[in-house]
XYZ file of C-alpha atoms in Angstrom:
465
model
C 17.379 -9.386 8.246
C 20.964 -11.010 8.310
C 22.977 -7.960 9.128
C 25.872 -7.595 11.289
C 26.183 -4.587 13.611
C 29.403 -3.178 12.525
C 28.251 0.417 11.989
C 29.419 3.253 14.096
C 26.081 5.371 14.013
C 24.472 4.493 17.183
C 21.611 6.169 19.114
C 19.273 5.339 21.942
C 15.429 4.802 22.288
C 13.651 7.849 23.804
C 10.061 6.561 23.586
C 8.017 3.381 22.647
C 4.389 3.846 21.933
C 2.993 0.596 20.549
C 4.648 0.206 16.901
C 6.047 3.713 16.961
C 9.510 4.304 18.400
C 11.390 7.518 18.594
C 15.149 7.458 18.634
C 17.867 10.078 19.338
C 21.029 10.136 17.299
C 23.641 12.667 18.564
C 26.287 12.208 15.791
C 24.322 11.776 12.530
C 20.687 11.332 11.756
C 19.692 8.212 9.820
C 18.094 8.772 6.380
C 14.448 8.217 5.645
C 13.476 4.519 4.968
C 16.647 3.321 6.778
C 16.343 0.168 8.865
C 17.330 0.398 12.489
C 18.171 -2.515 14.734
C 17.781 -2.808 18.486
C 16.484 -5.086 21.233
C 18.426 -7.435 23.549
C 18.567 -10.183 20.939
C 18.994 -7.690 18.123
C 15.736 -8.866 16.685
C 13.625 -5.795 16.640
C 13.666 -3.938 13.254
C 12.368 -0.369 12.594
C 11.990 1.815 9.513
C 12.689 5.610 9.763
C 9.382 7.309 8.619
C 10.041 10.992 9.793
C 12.686 13.239 11.097
C 11.457 15.189 14.167
C 14.348 17.545 14.786
C 18.046 17.706 14.374
C 18.469 14.740 16.661
C 15.436 12.684 16.715
C 13.909 10.335 14.123
C 10.246 8.548 14.483
C 10.241 4.909 13.328
C 7.546 2.380 12.586
C 8.243 -1.322 13.863
C 8.626 -4.105 11.294
C 8.725 -6.784 14.026
C 7.325 -6.994 17.613
C 8.646 -4.398 20.028
C 8.128 -6.379 23.271
C 10.871 -5.862 25.772
C 12.161 -2.613 24.167
C 12.759 0.019 26.705
C 13.716 3.665 26.881
C 17.463 4.144 26.692
C 18.054 0.973 24.833
C 20.971 1.102 22.233
C 19.775 1.432 18.627
C 21.881 1.071 15.584
C 21.554 2.550 11.963
C 21.931 -0.176 9.360
C 22.545 2.626 6.758
C 20.311 1.087 4.104
C 16.526 0.443 3.640
C 15.257 -3.064 3.582
C 17.194 -5.076 1.119
C 15.780 -8.293 -0.199
C 17.237 -11.152 -2.362
C 16.378 -11.299 -6.057
C 17.017 -14.157 -8.521
C 15.503 -17.180 -10.146
C 16.214 -19.084 -6.990
C 13.175 -17.337 -5.446
C 10.713 -19.612 -7.581
C 8.784 -22.137 -5.432
C 9.681 -20.397 -2.104
C 7.738 -18.377 0.500
C 9.053 -15.141 1.898
C 8.319 -12.532 4.550
C 8.854 -8.780 4.192
C 12.641 -9.138 4.850
C 13.086 -11.629 2.102
C 13.562 -14.383 4.603
C 12.286 -17.912 3.617
C 9.401 -18.992 5.945
C 8.568 -22.393 4.331
C 11.027 -24.403 6.549
C 13.096 -25.379 3.483
C 17.028 -24.884 3.175
C 18.098 -21.292 3.408
C 18.609 -19.392 0.078
C 22.139 -18.320 -0.856
C 21.697 -15.273 -3.133
C 24.316 -12.583 -3.437
C 22.170 -9.909 -5.033
C 20.013 -7.801 -2.836
C 17.941 -4.797 -3.808
C 16.209 -1.992 -1.824
C 12.388 -2.262 -1.715
C 12.095 1.255 -2.304
C 12.623 1.755 -6.117
C 11.424 4.568 -8.473
C 8.675 3.743 -11.091
C 9.820 3.402 -14.690
C 9.636 6.788 -16.412
C 6.765 7.382 -18.903
C 9.299 7.390 -21.909
C 10.336 3.941 -21.170
C 6.914 2.383 -20.879
C 5.164 0.516 -23.921
C 2.377 2.571 -25.389
C 0.552 -0.455 -27.088
C -2.561 -1.958 -25.546
C -2.499 -5.871 -25.503
C -5.213 -8.216 -24.038
C -4.069 -10.670 -21.210
C -6.366 -13.637 -21.547
C -7.234 -15.582 -18.387
C -9.374 -18.519 -19.851
C -12.342 -17.477 -17.507
C -15.236 -16.798 -19.894
C -16.817 -13.862 -17.733
C -13.738 -11.953 -17.509
C -12.315 -12.267 -21.010
C -15.586 -11.350 -22.680
C -16.783 -8.569 -20.515
C -13.788 -7.200 -18.624
C -10.661 -8.143 -20.678
C -7.485 -7.507 -18.656
C -4.570 -5.257 -20.083
C -1.160 -6.708 -20.332
C 0.867 -4.736 -18.004
C -2.285 -3.169 -16.507
C -3.967 -3.360 -13.219
C -7.261 -5.129 -12.652
C -9.335 -4.883 -9.485
C -11.331 -7.740 -7.960
C -14.020 -5.913 -5.860
C -16.237 -7.677 -3.358
C -17.100 -8.104 0.082
C -16.328 -10.991 2.392
C -16.870 -14.586 1.131
C -17.938 -13.878 -2.497
C -14.965 -15.605 -4.058
C -12.173 -13.191 -4.515
C -9.238 -15.620 -3.236
C -10.503 -18.524 -5.263
C -10.622 -16.454 -8.555
C -7.096 -15.358 -8.006
C -5.864 -18.913 -7.358
C -7.574 -19.955 -10.608
C -5.750 -17.273 -12.514
C -2.232 -18.421 -10.977
C -3.109 -22.084 -12.367
C -3.981 -20.699 -15.870
C -0.974 -18.264 -15.926
C 1.388 -21.379 -15.774
C -0.560 -23.440 -18.347
C -1.075 -20.621 -20.820
C 1.929 -18.316 -20.567
C 5.567 -19.031 -19.854
C 5.544 -16.374 -17.135
C 6.064 -16.152 -13.405
C 3.373 -15.735 -10.837
C 4.077 -13.596 -7.610
C 1.470 -13.889 -4.952
C 1.430 -11.108 -2.451
C -0.506 -11.611 0.729
C -1.145 -8.376 2.610
C -2.913 -8.960 5.821
C -3.459 -12.572 4.961
C -4.858 -14.974 7.584
C -2.256 -17.693 8.354
C -5.056 -20.367 7.400
C -5.428 -18.730 3.960
C -1.653 -18.623 3.312
C -1.163 -22.403 4.286
C -4.160 -23.294 2.151
C -2.793 -21.551 -0.879
C 0.625 -23.066 -0.334
C -0.832 -26.478 -0.351
C -3.159 -25.622 -3.365
C -0.194 -24.369 -5.413
C 1.715 -27.681 -4.575
C -1.170 -29.961 -5.403
C -1.720 -28.078 -8.637
C 1.825 -28.252 -9.609
C 2.180 -24.510 -10.157
C 4.447 -23.861 -7.009
C 7.806 -24.123 -8.999
C 6.584 -21.019 -11.180
C 5.407 -18.935 -8.244
C 6.947 -16.835 -5.545
C 4.862 -15.921 -2.515
C 5.363 -13.086 -0.075
C 3.207 -12.788 3.045
C 2.664 -9.897 5.591
C 0.327 -11.766 7.869
C -2.697 -10.404 9.740
C -1.039 -10.826 13.079
C 2.103 -8.759 12.101
C 2.895 -5.286 12.848
C 1.103 -2.688 10.721
C 4.628 -1.593 9.459
C 5.306 -4.941 7.952
C 1.828 -5.175 6.351
C 2.493 -1.762 4.947
C 5.860 -2.669 3.304
C 5.137 -6.200 2.180
C 3.694 -4.958 -1.332
C 6.879 -3.237 -1.980
C 8.888 -6.347 -1.293
C 6.852 -8.438 -3.832
C 7.102 -5.584 -6.445
C 10.971 -5.475 -6.239
C 10.974 -9.381 -6.701
C 8.611 -8.844 -9.781
C 10.674 -5.977 -11.189
C 13.655 -8.295 -11.239
C 11.879 -11.042 -13.322
C 10.549 -8.225 -15.762
C 13.773 -6.288 -16.158
C 16.467 -8.815 -15.738
C 15.006 -12.145 -16.512
C 12.826 -10.468 -19.169
C 9.763 -12.482 -18.455
C 6.061 -11.560 -18.027
C 4.805 -11.488 -14.474
C 1.447 -12.003 -12.923
C 1.423 -10.034 -9.595
C -1.424 -11.031 -7.492
C -2.193 -8.930 -4.518
C -4.684 -10.144 -1.868
C -5.816 -7.673 -0.461
C -4.990 -4.087 -1.407
C -7.553 -2.812 1.010
C -5.466 -4.295 3.874
C -2.374 -2.217 2.502
C -4.595 0.942 2.799
C -5.695 -0.179 6.293
C -2.207 -0.703 7.604
C -1.324 2.764 6.320
C -4.192 4.244 8.258
C -2.962 2.218 11.342
C 0.631 3.638 10.721
C -0.754 7.170 10.376
C -3.060 6.976 13.443
C -0.116 5.804 15.544
C 2.019 8.542 14.221
C -0.608 11.124 15.353
C -1.584 12.442 11.980
C -5.124 14.001 11.696
C -7.331 11.501 10.035
C -8.998 12.262 6.692
C -12.322 11.100 5.450
C -13.912 8.145 7.203
C -11.008 7.920 9.506
C -8.373 7.085 6.655
C -4.963 8.567 6.501
C -4.495 12.005 4.952
C -1.620 10.513 2.592
C -3.863 7.557 1.315
C -3.672 8.770 -2.391
C 0.211 9.165 -2.320
C 0.803 5.956 -0.623
C -1.287 3.984 -3.000
C 0.307 5.668 -5.978
C 3.959 4.840 -4.736
C 2.796 1.111 -4.908
C 0.775 1.043 -8.013
C 2.781 3.226 -10.202
C 5.646 0.634 -10.327
C 3.371 -1.845 -11.933
C 3.714 -1.272 -15.686
C 4.661 -2.615 -19.184
C 8.291 -2.124 -20.543
C 9.922 -3.393 -23.740
C 11.560 -6.202 -21.688
C 8.293 -7.523 -20.108
C 5.239 -6.703 -18.438
C 3.932 -6.824 -14.755
C 0.121 -7.529 -14.977
C -1.526 -7.058 -11.620
C -4.733 -8.578 -10.272
C -5.715 -7.112 -6.930
C -8.341 -8.192 -4.705
C -10.201 -5.234 -3.107
C -12.268 -5.735 -0.091
C -15.035 -3.203 -0.212
C -16.118 -2.144 3.381
C -19.865 -2.951 3.874
C -20.255 -3.508 -0.047
C -20.004 0.424 -0.088
C -18.221 1.554 -3.502
C -18.165 5.128 -2.319
C -15.768 4.183 0.388
C -12.370 6.295 -0.153
C -10.334 3.018 -0.218
C -12.324 1.675 -3.144
C -12.628 5.026 -4.945
C -8.775 5.763 -4.838
C -8.091 2.128 -5.943
C -10.557 2.446 -8.850
C -8.536 5.461 -10.279
C -5.373 3.070 -10.999
C -7.325 0.363 -12.707
C -7.562 -0.546 -16.357
C -10.277 -3.254 -15.507
C -12.742 -3.582 -12.652
C -14.216 -7.104 -11.797
C -17.042 -6.663 -9.378
C -18.000 -9.704 -7.486
C -21.825 -9.866 -6.559
C -23.041 -11.399 -3.320
C -26.470 -11.944 -5.008
C -25.031 -13.957 -7.866
C -23.110 -16.089 -5.403
C -26.296 -16.901 -3.485
C -27.815 -17.936 -6.833
C -24.957 -20.412 -7.310
C -23.590 -18.444 -10.369
C -19.790 -18.922 -9.926
C -17.647 -17.022 -10.611
C -20.014 -14.533 -9.114
C -18.950 -11.757 -11.398
C -21.579 -8.971 -12.065
C -21.558 -8.346 -15.613
C -23.343 -5.019 -15.411
C -21.013 -3.371 -12.896
C -17.645 -4.909 -14.180
C -16.013 -3.123 -16.953
C -12.599 -2.552 -18.747
C -10.880 0.160 -20.604
C -9.696 -2.543 -23.014
C -13.260 -3.115 -24.299
C -13.304 -0.859 -27.335
C -13.276 -1.954 -31.137
C -9.697 -0.732 -31.737
C -8.220 -3.050 -28.998
C -10.321 -6.152 -28.973
C -11.915 -5.999 -32.433
C -15.349 -5.314 -33.874
C -16.898 -8.693 -33.295
C -15.766 -8.965 -29.664
C -16.994 -5.499 -28.925
C -20.386 -5.856 -30.574
C -20.997 -9.153 -28.685
C -19.934 -7.814 -25.361
C -22.324 -4.775 -25.857
C -25.250 -7.087 -26.883
C -24.695 -9.369 -23.894
C -24.858 -6.355 -21.562
C -27.989 -5.111 -23.198
C -29.695 -8.398 -22.993
C -28.835 -8.753 -19.200
C -29.687 -5.141 -18.491
C -33.095 -5.690 -20.043
C -33.676 -8.894 -17.946
C -32.780 -6.992 -14.747
C -35.524 -4.253 -15.552
C -38.016 -7.124 -16.343
C -37.420 -8.936 -13.093
C -39.823 -6.732 -11.109
C -42.635 -7.335 -13.757
C -41.930 -11.100 -13.632
C -42.000 -11.102 -9.846
C -45.408 -9.296 -9.761
C -47.301 -10.806 -12.857
C -45.221 -13.847 -13.882
C -43.130 -14.346 -17.050
C -46.469 -15.388 -19.150
C -47.771 -11.692 -18.995
C -44.639 -10.353 -20.939
C -44.747 -9.972 -24.689
C -43.127 -12.630 -26.782
C -40.143 -10.350 -27.551
C -39.495 -9.772 -23.834
C -39.874 -13.562 -23.052
C -37.227 -14.299 -25.650
C -35.001 -11.790 -24.086
C -35.371 -13.332 -20.641
C -34.719 -16.900 -21.860
C -31.440 -15.600 -23.682
C -30.349 -13.598 -20.544
C -30.757 -16.647 -18.278
C -28.881 -18.815 -20.723
C -26.081 -16.381 -20.982
C -25.822 -16.021 -17.130
C -25.492 -19.717 -16.861
C -23.046 -19.925 -19.785
C -20.828 -17.427 -18.021
C -20.377 -19.738 -15.091
C -17.445 -22.126 -15.232
C -16.013 -25.114 -13.102
C -12.613 -23.950 -11.777
C -9.431 -26.369 -11.588
C -8.750 -25.121 -8.015
C -12.340 -26.144 -6.747
C -12.356 -29.563 -8.269
C -12.287 -31.303 -4.832
C -15.361 -29.371 -3.666
C -17.556 -29.430 -6.755
C -16.553 -32.868 -8.358
C -16.611 -30.936 -11.666
C -13.446 -30.945 -13.838
C -11.966 -27.555 -14.369
C -12.206 -25.796 -17.733
C -9.899 -23.270 -19.463
C -11.905 -21.763 -22.102
C -10.172 -19.758 -25.004
C -11.620 -16.423 -25.981
C -12.855 -17.266 -29.465
C -14.835 -20.480 -28.134
C -16.471 -18.163 -25.380
C -17.396 -15.557 -28.147
C -18.799 -18.419 -30.438
C -20.863 -19.725 -27.491
C -22.444 -16.278 -26.575
C -23.225 -15.599 -30.291
C -25.127 -18.758 -30.606
C -27.130 -17.962 -27.612
C -27.901 -14.460 -28.851
C -28.872 -15.752 -32.242
C -31.248 -18.346 -30.675
C -29.412 -21.186 -32.170
C -29.846 -23.175 -28.956
C -33.229 -22.076 -27.940
C -34.434 -25.592 -27.529
C -32.052 -26.706 -24.903
C -32.894 -26.177 -21.281
C -31.193 -23.495 -19.148
C -29.447 -26.175 -16.917
C -27.580 -27.478 -19.901
C -25.581 -24.263 -19.926
C -24.629 -24.291 -16.313
C -20.954 -24.968 -15.359
C -19.754 -25.896 -18.772
C -16.691 -24.887 -20.765
C -17.289 -24.524 -24.550
C -20.644 -24.167 -26.054
C -20.500 -27.703 -27.836
C -21.023 -29.326 -24.286
C -24.636 -28.065 -24.392
C -25.404 -30.576 -27.237
C -24.082 -33.437 -25.166
C -26.417 -32.635 -22.312
C -28.685 -35.486 -21.425
C -32.253 -33.896 -20.981
C -33.273 -36.668 -18.636
């Protein structure tokens, strides 16, 4: 926050409790969301979150409050957090204040915008539904994403959410002339540094803006960093007229930081200890992501599911905003089926004949039906063996196992770990492959021939030995 204290509206600190600071202003109360500056080095920034009485405001800290004492002078900067916007942001890494944290030369941008913007009114939104293809077979066939929509990546710890997000950034640059904005909410520093190196090595950094509110930062900073990233995304959509892929990792940590802020402010908790304002806070962020005539912000959000419990209020409220849900399964990950997408739990509102076409819809339903039948037969196979099933059921099992393996895919961002060259598969090639498996055209090939391949033609090149 490169602001000079030239303002007249000064007050004093009356209490400091962890990240919550109460301040008294005798002349004029600061407005909600205004940034206040204090501390001996003028390096403590606070945001006004509530007005307690005619003289006192309650603030949440955006930076550490160590050394702040009662009676310290506090200055109203008379505006919300204002961040730089412009094409110069590409290839850089920012914090919540729009300051660069990548140790490169500082940015010189004249235009700054408040991070608190109102959502686009419904009359100005595009009413058409268009598919956003990712080049990942399991997603494009069974849970197609909506251009200008929101997709959730649901899964517990360690099932591959971040890897899937990194692969989508890679494919966005190679398939679309768009911009990717990565927003790390509550990211581990290690993950942020790995992501930066990965973006650099795969040569997609120049088309990506990264914004981080790290795990060790104040809950207020983690709570607002999503708004910073969205303001940058809105510039590229509305002013640069480009399509934007906004990746948020992890939306659960946004809800978690809101719960911390709420608890510190002394609000009574709601269900399972969450804040009573959970639905409103999430909607303020999510409703700004949409499709307009100038461009679209398509958002893919990793959603950590506490203890893999999908009835948790954080997961339930996030579900209501999404047009597609991609559920990652620990069981599939343990079987080596990567990406570990559960085809039966994942779904999309886009998967209807009017949007994706009759053929795509029919094949997706057939794939689901085959995999569901296989799931039902697993108990019988475990007890009696595959040989005891009828011939028809045996054929269903063989088809399902081949489909499961065909829906795996080598990623560009994991080449160094797997020694398999990454593959980007177009939707029609993926549909053709599934159709051939369902029609038993490749019944003579072993299951392993379908594992970790791109297009179906690679099966025929498989060496049986």
